[in-house]
Amino acid sequence: MSDTSSTALQLQSAIELLQQGKIQQARNSFQHLCSLAPNVTHAWFGLAYACSHLNDFVASISAIEKVLEKEPKNVKALIFKADQLVYNQQERSALAFYEGALQLTEGQQNLPDEIVRGLQRGLALREKHDNQYSNYLLEALQKKGYQRGKISRRFDEALDISFGKKEIFLQQPTRFYFPGLPQRAFFERDEFPWLSELEAKTPQMKAELEAMLGGKEQFSPYLDSGNNEPNFAKHLDIVDNLNWSAAYLWRYGKLDESITRQCPITMQALKSAPLPFIAGQTPVALFSKLKAGVKIPPHHGLLNTRLICHLPIIVPKDCGGLRVGNQTREWEEGKALIFDDSIEHEAWNNSNEERVVLLFDIWRPELTEDEQRLITDMLVAVDEYPDL
């Protein structure tokens, strides 16, 4: 009989002893086999099981470590070791092995029930540990004077991210990324000296808009299936219809005279903003209308070299809001929201009436004049690239 056949028979005999409840005999058999054939991981696994049943924690851990030395991605062994650590009140150490098993099985389907139950134990321990850790840290900070919402919104968000309650959202423009710009979702109104003059004209701009809305339909779908914008939501009800619509003052750097002649005050107000002038591309300025009950799904803008401004003109009560990254703000008539649309964002109108904002883009304030010129030249050159 070959050595391989002999090893297989001894392994089967030891497994049968384990199944029959003859635990000490099984342990002896597995130990003997491990000494004869140290590369047979099944023997070490059997020894780990037998030692576990005999409450020999040290020997059980030692045996399962032999398995993991040879097969570090053995999910079953990772769960076994984690379970042993939990049983012996070493939960923090156990969590690392559960996490390893969870990472290795992420996205996998039709896993054995034994593995699924082990992963569920891991998830439960993760949640327990996260709650204990977050409660401890908050209590420690509060003893030192920390008050959520009172000192630093950025620190509040950092805590939420560290506790796993929020994600990290970074700039991910779909067309052009400029490095080194601060990762900020929203900018504050008082950072822009020109803004107060523009906001002060909100009542007059509202009057111009309402006169437009009172006549024939002058809005068109913001997203249509034939344009060059990414139809990130083509399966939803905002493409090729007026649920989300626009009346353009500036559209890709061109004035729409049919709209602008009805809105002289709005056009005059926009002169105070640092609009980017890039032939065939910007400025973009429009009245953006979102009908009642409509949601714009999460998406990213084209560039991180601009900021988007929303000046709310018509805002129903309990309208909804705008989420950029982890921050959500509500529209308030006459008070602009300025944000980086290269960070994932979404908007919704939960009211029973339509919401309208004046939407326009501006240069990011961190860019120098030379950088603005270089970006302008580059984007124009890209636009002029011939189709072959």
PDB file of N, CA and C in Angstrom, residues 20-52:
ATOM      1  N   GLN A  20     -17.931   9.410  16.005  1.00  0.00           N
ATOM      2  CA  GLN A  20     -18.497   8.470  16.978  1.00  0.00           C
ATOM      3  C   GLN A  20     -18.431   9.001  18.405  1.00  0.00           C
ATOM      4  N   GLY A  21     -17.856  10.168  18.577  1.00  0.00           N
ATOM      5  CA  GLY A  21     -17.752  10.755  19.908  1.00  0.00           C
ATOM      6  C   GLY A  21     -16.584  10.250  20.715  1.00  0.00           C
ATOM      7  N   LYS A  22     -15.694   9.488  20.101  1.00  0.00           N
ATOM      8  CA  LYS A  22     -14.505   8.990  20.793  1.00  0.00           C
ATOM      9  C   LYS A  22     -13.399  10.033  20.634  1.00  0.00           C
ATOM     10  N   ILE A  23     -13.579  11.128  21.364  1.00  0.00           N
ATOM     11  CA  ILE A  23     -12.793  12.332  21.112  1.00  0.00           C
ATOM     12  C   ILE A  23     -11.316  12.144  21.447  1.00  0.00           C
ATOM     13  N   GLN A  24     -11.014  11.542  22.618  1.00  0.00           N
ATOM     14  CA  GLN A  24      -9.616  11.384  22.979  1.00  0.00           C
ATOM     15  C   GLN A  24      -8.887  10.456  22.018  1.00  0.00           C
ATOM     16  N   GLN A  25      -9.570   9.371  21.594  1.00  0.00           N
ATOM     17  CA  GLN A  25      -8.956   8.463  20.629  1.00  0.00           C
ATOM     18  C   GLN A  25      -8.728   9.176  19.298  1.00  0.00           C
ATOM     19  N   ALA A  26      -9.709   9.976  18.908  1.00  0.00           N
ATOM     20  CA  ALA A  26      -9.570  10.740  17.666  1.00  0.00           C
ATOM     21  C   ALA A  26      -8.383  11.692  17.757  1.00  0.00           C
ATOM     22  N   ARG A  27      -8.249  12.345  18.915  1.00  0.00           N
ATOM     23  CA  ARG A  27      -7.128  13.274  19.082  1.00  0.00           C
ATOM     24  C   ARG A  27      -5.797  12.543  18.928  1.00  0.00           C
ATOM     25  N   ASN A  28      -5.695  11.384  19.575  1.00  0.00           N
ATOM     26  CA  ASN A  28      -4.455  10.622  19.490  1.00  0.00           C
ATOM     27  C   ASN A  28      -4.147  10.233  18.043  1.00  0.00           C
ATOM     28  N   SER A  29      -5.197   9.815  17.319  1.00  0.00           N
ATOM     29  CA  SER A  29      -5.010   9.410  15.920  1.00  0.00           C
ATOM     30  C   SER A  29      -4.573  10.583  15.058  1.00  0.00           C
ATOM     31  N   PHE A  30      -5.227  11.746  15.242  1.00  0.00           N
ATOM     32  CA  PHE A  30      -4.852  12.928  14.459  1.00  0.00           C
ATOM     33  C   PHE A  30      -3.429  13.371  14.795  1.00  0.00           C
ATOM     34  N   GLN A  31      -3.063  13.324  16.084  1.00  0.00           N
ATOM     35  CA  GLN A  31      -1.711  13.719  16.475  1.00  0.00           C
ATOM     36  C   GLN A  31      -0.665  12.819  15.818  1.00  0.00           C
ATOM     37  N   HIS A  32      -0.954  11.504  15.820  1.00  0.00           N
ATOM     38  CA  HIS A  32      -0.020  10.556  15.212  1.00  0.00           C
ATOM     39  C   HIS A  32       0.122  10.831  13.715  1.00  0.00           C
ATOM     40  N   LEU A  33      -1.032  11.098  13.067  1.00  0.00           N
ATOM     41  CA  LEU A  33      -1.006  11.364  11.628  1.00  0.00           C
ATOM     42  C   LEU A  33      -0.256  12.656  11.320  1.00  0.00           C
ATOM     43  N   CYS A  34      -0.457  13.694  12.154  1.00  0.00           N
ATOM     44  CA  CYS A  34       0.227  14.977  11.934  1.00  0.00           C
ATOM     45  C   CYS A  34       1.744  14.823  12.050  1.00  0.00           C
ATOM     46  N   SER A  35       2.192  13.943  12.938  1.00  0.00           N
ATOM     47  CA  SER A  35       3.627  13.726  13.083  1.00  0.00           C
ATOM     48  C   SER A  35       4.201  12.973  11.896  1.00  0.00           C
ATOM     49  N   LEU A  36       3.373  12.057  11.312  1.00  0.00           N
ATOM     50  CA  LEU A  36       3.836  11.292  10.161  1.00  0.00           C
ATOM     51  C   LEU A  36       3.729  12.077   8.853  1.00  0.00           C
ATOM     52  N   ALA A  37       2.650  12.870   8.722  1.00  0.00           N
ATOM     53  CA  ALA A  37       2.392  13.610   7.473  1.00  0.00           C
ATOM     54  C   ALA A  37       2.045  15.061   7.801  1.00  0.00           C
ATOM     55  N   PRO A  38       3.023  15.866   8.184  1.00  0.00           N
ATOM     56  CA  PRO A  38       2.753  17.239   8.652  1.00  0.00           C
ATOM     57  C   PRO A  38       2.180  18.172   7.595  1.00  0.00           C
ATOM     58  N   ASN A  39       2.208  17.771   6.334  1.00  0.00           N
ATOM     59  CA  ASN A  39       1.662  18.635   5.283  1.00  0.00           C
ATOM     60  C   ASN A  39       0.195  18.366   4.979  1.00  0.00           C
ATOM     61  N   VAL A  40      -0.412  17.414   5.667  1.00  0.00           N
ATOM     62  CA  VAL A  40      -1.827  17.087   5.442  1.00  0.00           C
ATOM     63  C   VAL A  40      -2.674  18.019   6.307  1.00  0.00           C
ATOM     64  N   THR A  41      -3.198  19.056   5.715  1.00  0.00           N
ATOM     65  CA  THR A  41      -3.940  20.060   6.490  1.00  0.00           C
ATOM     66  C   THR A  41      -5.207  19.492   7.115  1.00  0.00           C
ATOM     67  N   HIS A  42      -5.833  18.498   6.467  1.00  0.00           N
ATOM     68  CA  HIS A  42      -7.042  17.906   7.036  1.00  0.00           C
ATOM     69  C   HIS A  42      -6.748  17.261   8.390  1.00  0.00           C
ATOM     70  N   ALA A  43      -5.551  16.707   8.531  1.00  0.00           N
ATOM     71  CA  ALA A  43      -5.180  16.098   9.805  1.00  0.00           C
ATOM     72  C   ALA A  43      -5.061  17.163  10.893  1.00  0.00           C
ATOM     73  N   TRP A  44      -4.431  18.271  10.576  1.00  0.00           N
ATOM     74  CA  TRP A  44      -4.322  19.361  11.546  1.00  0.00           C
ATOM     75  C   TRP A  44      -5.705  19.936  11.888  1.00  0.00           C
ATOM     76  N   PHE A  45      -6.575  20.008  10.873  1.00  0.00           N
ATOM     77  CA  PHE A  45      -7.930  20.506  11.122  1.00  0.00           C
ATOM     78  C   PHE A  45      -8.671  19.556  12.063  1.00  0.00           C
ATOM     79  N   GLY A  46      -8.540  18.240  11.807  1.00  0.00           N
ATOM     80  CA  GLY A  46      -9.178  17.267  12.683  1.00  0.00           C
ATOM     81  C   GLY A  46      -8.656  17.357  14.099  1.00  0.00           C
ATOM     82  N   LEU A  47      -7.349  17.548  14.235  1.00  0.00           N
ATOM     83  CA  LEU A  47      -6.756  17.689  15.559  1.00  0.00           C
ATOM     84  C   LEU A  47      -7.295  18.929  16.262  1.00  0.00           C
ATOM     85  N   ALA A  48      -7.465  20.021  15.515  1.00  0.00           N
ATOM     86  CA  ALA A  48      -8.011  21.244  16.104  1.00  0.00           C
ATOM     87  C   ALA A  48      -9.427  21.009  16.623  1.00  0.00           C
ATOM     88  N   TYR A  49     -10.270  20.279  15.849  1.00  0.00           N
ATOM     89  CA  TYR A  49     -11.632  19.967  16.275  1.00  0.00           C
ATOM     90  C   TYR A  49     -11.619  19.114  17.532  1.00  0.00           C
ATOM     91  N   ALA A  50     -10.780  18.077  17.537  1.00  0.00           N
ATOM     92  CA  ALA A  50     -10.735  17.175  18.690  1.00  0.00           C
ATOM     93  C   ALA A  50     -10.299  17.917  19.952  1.00  0.00           C
ATOM     94  N   CYS A  51      -9.270  18.723  19.846  1.00  0.00           N
ATOM     95  CA  CYS A  51      -8.790  19.483  20.998  1.00  0.00           C
ATOM     96  C   CYS A  51      -9.847  20.471  21.482  1.00  0.00           C
ATOM     97  N   SER A  52     -10.596  21.046  20.535  1.00  0.00           N
ATOM     98  CA  SER A  52     -11.663  21.963  20.907  1.00  0.00           C
ATOM     99  C   SER A  52     -12.732  21.249  21.735  1.00  0.00           C
TER     100      SER A  52
END
